[in-house]
Amino acid sequence: MEITERTLAEAWQRKAAGHALLHGVGLPPVARSHDELEGWAEEEAEEEGLWLLTDEDGTVRGHHGPYGERFATRDLEQVLYLIAESAMRRRGGGPEEVADALERIDPAWGRRFRSGGLDDTGTTEACGRDPLEGLAWIANSWREQDPYTTLAFFRAEPGRTVDAERLALLYGADPGQVEAGTRLKDLRAVDDGRSHWDRQWRSCCFGQAGGWTFLLHHETPPGAFADKEAYAALGIKESVWLTATSAKAIYTFDYLRDGRRVDDDWGMLELIWYERGRAPYLRGGELDFLNRAVRRAELDHPALTDTFQLYFHALEESLGLRLPRRDFAEGEVRAACWAGAR
């Protein structure tokens, strides 16, 4: 159905009247154009609540503040749910409290919030694992650029594997060290680690885990990927890039599939935008699978309050990203300096 400001107001009034938890919760501000929405931003001090924008075709767009679009739908029931979700989040409490409140309003809404999606997808199995035994173990040290600034992951089509050694060589890893099977502990053993301390910015670690090939590094050497045909021959279909610039508190996530960035036209995404209980990406968009995984991480692991660890756990659950914790701890992970940097 075509949603107008009037049909939206009437539907919300009926919904709010039927549930005690929604009494006193008014319809969010509704704008008819982006100019009107931006005009409100100049007048309103509060920008964190939900703001709505109605299009001529009946689409309703939800914004947290005037600029960040969080959903777009022509489903009236979804809009009502998202208004209630925002209202329950603003009441305070963690994701579990929000889920309980929505469940009291409508059991389907409680299930929807717990799943992290826009539809009632039924019961989701709990994770049942320690997230710090997976990818999340590296989240905190990575924020300080340890062990490396860039965590890059590469995956080929099903049935194929991206060759880790060939990938490292194409980036510029020292061929002699790659051929010798050099490990991280070998680089650290020279001069009691002093040489590695001086040169770690010109080195990398590489290997395979969870169906992905990983390459961790700081600076990328000049001339990397010079052999474009050899790089194409690796058969890379997907890549995930996590980069940390601790001095500026900038942490980014970049996901490419079949040569195209998956981002709902948002561009490279900063992890710092993520807040507990709020979906970090466009609802129903290309990255909605991560919205669902983040929500499950929050609900399955309430004791884990670090949002970066939760986010990394969501990346493991949704995309299968992994790094071998023991290999890094014991220095067994493959490593090499960039060619000419010994």
Short mmCIF file of C-alpha atoms in Angstrom, two decimals:
data_model
loop_
_atom_site.label_atom_id
_atom_site.label_comp_id
_atom_site.label_asym_id
_atom_site.label_seq_id
_atom_site.Cartn_x
_atom_site.Cartn_y
_atom_site.Cartn_z
CA MET A 1 0.00 0.00 0.00
CA GLU A 2 1.05 3.62 -0.52
CA ILE A 3 2.07 5.11 2.81
CA THR A 4 1.29 8.76 3.41
CA GLU A 5 1.91 10.83 6.49
CA ARG A 6 -1.78 10.51 7.35
CA THR A 7 -1.97 6.70 7.02
CA LEU A 8 1.24 6.43 9.01
CA ALA A 9 -0.04 8.66 11.80
CA GLU A 10 -3.36 6.82 12.02
CA ALA A 11 -1.70 3.39 12.03
CA TRP A 12 0.76 4.40 14.75
CA GLN A 13 -2.01 5.91 16.86
CA ARG A 14 -3.92 2.62 16.74
CA LYS A 15 -0.82 0.59 17.54
CA ALA A 16 0.31 2.81 20.42
CA ALA A 17 -3.18 2.84 21.95
CA GLY A 18 -3.20 -0.93 22.24
CA HIS A 19 -0.01 -1.43 24.25
CA ALA A 20 0.94 0.11 27.59
CA LEU A 21 4.64 0.22 26.69
CA LEU A 22 3.81 2.47 23.73
CA HIS A 23 1.61 4.92 25.64
CA GLY A 24 3.11 8.36 25.30
CA VAL A 25 5.35 7.33 22.40
CA GLY A 26 4.53 9.73 19.61
CA LEU A 27 5.08 9.35 15.91
CA PRO A 28 8.62 10.46 15.00
CA PRO A 29 8.95 13.65 12.94
CA VAL A 30 7.86 13.04 9.34
CA ALA A 31 9.41 15.07 6.51
CA ARG A 32 8.21 15.21 2.91
CA SER A 33 11.57 16.02 1.33
CA HIS A 34 15.29 15.83 2.02
CA ASP A 35 15.41 19.63 2.09
CA GLU A 36 12.81 19.68 4.85
CA LEU A 37 14.73 17.00 6.76
CA GLU A 38 17.96 18.95 6.51
CA GLY A 39 16.16 22.13 7.50
CA TRP A 40 15.04 20.48 10.71
CA ALA A 41 18.64 19.51 11.42
CA GLU A 42 19.60 23.17 11.58
CA GLU A 43 16.87 23.86 14.12
CA GLU A 44 16.79 20.71 16.25
CA ALA A 45 19.55 20.06 18.74
CA GLU A 46 18.61 16.40 19.14
CA GLU A 47 19.65 14.32 16.14
CA GLU A 48 19.85 10.78 17.54
CA GLY A 49 16.17 9.91 17.52
CA LEU A 50 14.35 8.35 14.57
CA TRP A 51 13.26 10.75 11.81
CA LEU A 52 11.05 9.67 8.92
CA LEU A 53 10.91 10.79 5.30
CA THR A 54 8.00 9.87 3.01
CA ASP A 55 8.53 9.61 -0.76
CA GLU A 56 5.88 10.25 -3.40
CA ASP A 57 5.80 6.53 -4.25
CA GLY A 58 4.89 5.62 -0.67
CA THR A 59 8.36 4.59 0.48
CA VAL A 60 9.19 5.51 4.07
CA ARG A 61 12.84 6.17 4.86
CA GLY A 62 14.14 6.09 8.41
CA HIS A 63 17.03 8.25 9.58
CA HIS A 64 18.88 8.49 12.88
CA GLY A 65 19.51 12.18 12.51
CA PRO A 66 18.91 13.85 9.16
CA TYR A 67 21.70 12.29 7.11
CA GLY A 68 22.18 8.61 7.97
CA GLU A 69 19.49 6.58 6.21
CA ARG A 70 18.88 3.35 8.14
CA PHE A 71 15.96 1.78 6.32
CA ALA A 72 13.65 2.22 3.33
CA THR A 73 10.43 0.24 3.05
CA ARG A 74 6.91 0.36 1.62
CA ASP A 75 5.66 -2.12 4.24
CA LEU A 76 3.59 -0.26 6.84
CA GLU A 77 3.95 -3.01 9.43
CA GLN A 78 7.73 -2.84 9.13
CA VAL A 79 7.65 0.91 9.69
CA LEU A 80 5.56 0.47 12.85
CA TYR A 81 7.98 -2.15 14.12
CA LEU A 82 11.00 0.06 13.46
CA ILE A 83 9.38 2.99 15.27
CA ALA A 84 8.73 0.74 18.27
CA GLU A 85 12.26 -0.68 18.13
CA SER A 86 13.74 2.81 18.21
CA ALA A 87 11.46 3.82 21.08
CA MET A 88 12.35 0.76 23.17
CA ARG A 89 16.06 1.30 22.54
CA ARG A 90 15.78 4.88 23.78
CA ARG A 91 14.18 3.70 27.01
CA GLY A 92 17.58 2.31 27.97
CA GLY A 93 18.86 -1.14 28.81
CA GLY A 94 20.74 -3.66 26.74
CA PRO A 95 19.61 -5.64 23.69
CA GLU A 96 17.99 -8.32 25.86
CA GLU A 97 15.82 -5.73 27.62
CA VAL A 98 14.82 -4.25 24.26
CA ALA A 99 13.95 -7.72 22.97
CA ASP A 100 11.82 -8.45 26.05
CA ALA A 101 9.94 -5.14 25.72
CA LEU A 102 9.20 -5.71 22.04
CA GLU A 103 8.09 -9.27 22.80
CA ARG A 104 5.57 -7.94 25.32
CA ILE A 105 4.15 -5.66 22.63
CA ASP A 106 4.08 -8.36 19.96
CA PRO A 107 5.76 -11.81 20.17
CA ALA A 108 6.63 -11.58 16.46
CA TRP A 109 8.38 -8.28 17.11
CA GLY A 110 10.45 -9.85 19.86
CA ARG A 111 11.52 -12.65 17.51
CA ARG A 112 12.27 -10.11 14.81
CA PHE A 113 14.52 -8.06 17.06
CA ARG A 114 16.36 -11.15 18.27
CA SER A 115 17.00 -12.26 14.68
CA GLY A 116 18.24 -8.80 13.70
CA GLY A 117 16.20 -8.80 10.49
CA LEU A 118 13.10 -6.99 9.28
CA ASP A 119 10.92 -10.09 9.11
CA ASP A 120 9.86 -12.70 11.64
CA THR A 121 12.41 -15.40 10.91
CA GLY A 122 11.53 -17.63 13.86
CA THR A 123 13.85 -18.96 16.53
CA THR A 124 17.61 -18.63 15.98
CA GLU A 125 19.98 -21.11 17.59
CA ALA A 126 22.36 -19.63 20.17
CA CYS A 127 26.05 -19.59 19.28
CA GLY A 128 27.22 -21.72 22.21
CA ARG A 129 30.93 -20.93 21.66
CA ASP A 130 33.49 -18.67 23.27
CA PRO A 131 33.87 -15.80 20.78
CA LEU A 132 37.40 -15.08 22.01
CA GLU A 133 38.46 -18.48 20.69
CA GLY A 134 37.53 -17.28 17.23
CA LEU A 135 38.34 -14.09 15.30
CA ALA A 136 37.39 -11.83 18.22
CA TRP A 137 40.64 -12.63 20.05
CA ILE A 138 42.52 -10.17 17.85
CA ALA A 139 40.06 -7.24 18.05
CA ASN A 140 41.59 -5.31 20.94
CA SER A 141 45.26 -5.53 19.95
CA TRP A 142 44.33 -4.74 16.34
CA ARG A 143 42.90 -1.41 17.48
CA GLU A 144 46.48 -0.55 18.46
CA GLN A 145 47.71 -1.84 15.08
CA ASP A 146 49.12 -5.00 16.66
CA PRO A 147 50.08 -7.31 15.06
CA TYR A 148 49.36 -5.37 11.87
CA THR A 149 47.40 -2.37 10.62
CA THR A 150 45.63 -4.24 7.83
CA LEU A 151 43.86 -7.58 8.16
CA ALA A 152 43.02 -8.70 4.63
CA PHE A 153 41.11 -11.87 3.72
CA PHE A 154 40.64 -13.42 0.27
CA ARG A 155 38.34 -16.21 -0.91
CA ALA A 156 37.94 -17.93 -4.27
CA GLU A 157 34.86 -19.63 -5.70
CA PRO A 158 33.72 -22.87 -4.01
CA GLY A 159 36.14 -25.69 -4.62
CA ARG A 160 39.14 -23.40 -5.07
CA THR A 161 41.61 -21.86 -2.64
CA VAL A 162 43.59 -18.64 -3.00
CA ASP A 163 47.27 -19.66 -2.79
CA ALA A 164 48.71 -17.87 0.25
CA GLU A 165 52.34 -18.02 -0.88
CA ARG A 166 51.58 -16.69 -4.36
CA LEU A 167 49.46 -13.92 -2.88
CA ALA A 168 52.24 -12.88 -0.48
CA LEU A 169 54.78 -12.87 -3.30
CA LEU A 170 52.56 -10.70 -5.49
CA TYR A 171 52.29 -8.24 -2.63
CA GLY A 172 56.09 -8.12 -2.44
CA ALA A 173 57.13 -10.71 0.15
CA ASP A 174 60.78 -11.76 0.05
CA PRO A 175 60.94 -14.84 -2.24
CA GLY A 176 63.78 -16.42 -0.24
CA GLN A 177 61.85 -16.24 3.03
CA VAL A 178 58.68 -17.55 1.42
CA GLU A 179 60.56 -20.49 -0.11
CA ALA A 180 62.31 -21.21 3.20
CA GLY A 181 59.00 -21.37 5.06
CA THR A 182 59.95 -18.55 7.42
CA ARG A 183 57.75 -18.20 10.51
CA LEU A 184 56.96 -15.20 12.67
CA LYS A 185 59.16 -16.63 15.44
CA ASP A 186 62.06 -16.73 12.98
CA LEU A 187 61.77 -13.00 12.28
CA ARG A 188 61.57 -12.31 16.00
CA ALA A 189 64.58 -14.49 16.82
CA VAL A 190 67.12 -12.29 15.05
CA ASP A 191 69.00 -9.99 17.48
CA ASP A 192 66.56 -10.89 20.26
CA GLY A 193 63.76 -9.39 18.21
CA ARG A 194 65.36 -5.97 17.70
CA SER A 195 65.56 -6.41 13.93
CA HIS A 196 61.91 -7.42 13.75
CA TRP A 197 60.92 -4.45 15.89
CA ASP A 198 62.65 -2.13 13.46
CA ARG A 199 61.38 -3.82 10.31
CA GLN A 200 57.94 -5.11 11.23
CA TRP A 201 56.36 -2.24 9.28
CA ARG A 202 57.92 -3.82 6.20
CA SER A 203 56.75 -7.37 6.80
CA CYS A 204 53.65 -9.53 6.55
CA CYS A 205 52.04 -12.68 7.90
CA PHE A 206 50.01 -14.99 5.69
CA GLY A 207 48.18 -18.30 5.68
CA GLN A 208 44.77 -19.95 5.43
CA ALA A 209 41.94 -20.42 7.93
CA GLY A 210 38.21 -20.99 7.66
CA GLY A 211 38.24 -21.22 3.87
CA TRP A 212 39.88 -17.79 3.56
CA THR A 213 43.47 -16.84 2.77
CA PHE A 214 44.72 -14.07 5.03
CA LEU A 215 47.48 -11.52 4.57
CA LEU A 216 48.32 -9.18 7.43
CA HIS A 217 50.58 -6.19 6.93
CA HIS A 218 51.24 -2.54 7.69
CA GLU A 219 52.46 -0.70 4.62
CA THR A 220 51.99 -2.14 1.14
CA PRO A 221 55.29 -2.06 -0.78
CA PRO A 222 55.58 -0.06 -3.99
CA GLY A 223 55.00 -2.19 -7.06
CA ALA A 224 52.64 -4.64 -5.41
CA PHE A 225 50.25 -6.23 -7.94
CA ALA A 226 52.56 -5.27 -10.80
CA ASP A 227 51.74 -8.60 -12.44
CA LYS A 228 48.02 -8.09 -12.91
CA GLU A 229 47.57 -11.30 -14.86
CA ALA A 230 49.14 -13.35 -12.07
CA TYR A 231 46.91 -11.65 -9.53
CA ALA A 232 43.80 -12.38 -11.63
CA ALA A 233 44.92 -16.02 -11.88
CA LEU A 234 44.54 -16.37 -8.10
CA GLY A 235 40.79 -16.54 -8.71
CA ILE A 236 39.79 -14.14 -5.93
CA LYS A 237 36.02 -13.71 -5.76
CA GLU A 238 35.68 -12.07 -2.35
CA SER A 239 37.92 -9.96 -0.15
CA VAL A 240 37.49 -8.34 3.25
CA TRP A 241 39.75 -5.53 4.46
CA LEU A 242 39.92 -4.36 8.06
CA THR A 243 42.20 -1.38 8.64
CA ALA A 244 43.14 0.36 11.87
CA THR A 245 44.65 3.82 12.29
CA SER A 246 44.91 4.01 16.06
CA ALA A 247 46.38 7.53 16.16
CA LYS A 248 43.18 8.84 14.55
CA ALA A 249 40.79 6.24 16.05
CA ILE A 250 39.68 5.27 12.55
CA TYR A 251 38.75 1.63 11.95
CA THR A 252 37.30 0.58 8.63
CA PHE A 253 35.60 -2.43 7.04
CA ASP A 254 35.60 -2.99 3.29
CA TYR A 255 33.95 -5.99 1.60
CA LEU A 256 34.37 -6.70 -2.11
CA ARG A 257 32.57 -9.45 -4.03
CA ASP A 258 33.12 -10.17 -7.73
CA GLY A 259 35.10 -6.97 -8.03
CA ARG A 260 32.33 -4.79 -6.57
CA ARG A 261 32.19 -3.16 -3.18
CA VAL A 262 29.26 -4.41 -1.09
CA ASP A 263 28.16 -1.33 0.83
CA ASP A 264 24.68 -0.06 -0.24
CA ASP A 265 26.53 2.89 -1.83
CA TRP A 266 27.77 4.05 1.58
CA GLY A 267 31.44 3.75 0.58
CA MET A 268 34.11 2.44 2.95
CA LEU A 269 32.54 1.95 6.37
CA GLU A 270 33.92 2.97 9.75
CA LEU A 271 33.47 0.42 12.52
CA ILE A 272 33.27 3.22 15.07
CA TRP A 273 29.66 3.86 13.96
CA TYR A 274 28.50 0.62 15.54
CA GLU A 275 26.42 0.94 18.74
CA ARG A 276 25.03 -1.95 20.76
CA GLY A 277 21.41 -2.71 19.94
CA ARG A 278 21.35 -0.66 16.74
CA ALA A 279 21.88 -2.31 13.37
CA PRO A 280 25.11 -0.85 11.94
CA TYR A 281 24.02 -1.10 8.29
CA LEU A 282 21.00 -0.36 6.11
CA ARG A 283 18.12 -2.59 7.16
CA GLY A 284 17.25 -5.01 4.39
CA GLY A 285 20.33 -3.90 2.42
CA GLU A 286 23.33 -5.74 1.04
CA LEU A 287 24.99 -5.96 4.46
CA ASP A 288 21.87 -6.98 6.35
CA PHE A 289 23.46 -10.38 6.97
CA LEU A 290 25.94 -8.53 9.20
CA ASN A 291 23.12 -6.71 11.02
CA ARG A 292 21.71 -10.12 11.90
CA ALA A 293 25.08 -11.52 12.96
CA VAL A 294 25.85 -8.51 15.15
CA ARG A 295 22.46 -8.78 16.90
CA ARG A 296 23.00 -12.49 17.54
CA ALA A 297 26.47 -11.77 18.93
CA GLU A 298 25.01 -9.22 21.35
CA LEU A 299 22.26 -11.52 22.59
CA ASP A 300 24.34 -14.72 22.68
CA HIS A 301 27.23 -13.11 24.56
CA PRO A 302 25.86 -10.44 26.95
CA ALA A 303 29.06 -10.55 29.03
CA LEU A 304 31.05 -9.43 26.00
CA THR A 305 30.64 -5.67 26.11
CA ASP A 306 33.47 -4.62 23.80
CA THR A 307 31.76 -3.68 20.54
CA PHE A 308 34.84 -4.48 18.44
CA GLN A 309 34.98 -8.02 19.82
CA LEU A 310 31.25 -8.42 19.16
CA TYR A 311 31.70 -7.08 15.64
CA PHE A 312 34.61 -9.41 14.91
CA HIS A 313 32.60 -12.35 16.23
CA ALA A 314 29.79 -11.34 13.86
CA LEU A 315 32.27 -11.33 10.97
CA GLU A 316 33.32 -14.85 11.89
CA GLU A 317 29.75 -16.10 12.18
CA SER A 318 28.49 -14.48 8.98
CA LEU A 319 31.49 -14.69 6.65
CA GLY A 320 33.62 -17.38 8.29
CA LEU A 321 36.65 -15.14 8.86
CA ARG A 322 39.22 -16.70 11.18
CA LEU A 323 42.80 -16.25 12.32
CA PRO A 324 44.78 -19.06 14.05
CA ARG A 325 45.26 -17.69 17.56
CA ARG A 326 47.71 -20.37 18.68
CA ASP A 327 49.90 -19.97 15.59
CA PHE A 328 50.22 -16.25 16.30
CA ALA A 329 50.84 -16.78 20.03
CA GLU A 330 53.54 -19.38 19.36
CA GLY A 331 54.98 -17.58 16.34
CA GLU A 332 54.18 -20.47 13.99
CA VAL A 333 52.28 -18.38 11.46
CA ARG A 334 54.03 -17.91 8.10
CA ALA A 335 55.80 -14.56 7.79
CA ALA A 336 58.18 -12.66 5.52
CA CYS A 337 59.71 -9.25 5.14
CA TRP A 338 59.04 -7.26 1.99
CA ALA A 339 61.69 -7.92 -0.62
CA GLY A 340 64.77 -5.76 0.07
CA ALA A 341 63.73 -5.01 3.66
CA ARG A 342 65.87 -7.57 5.49
#
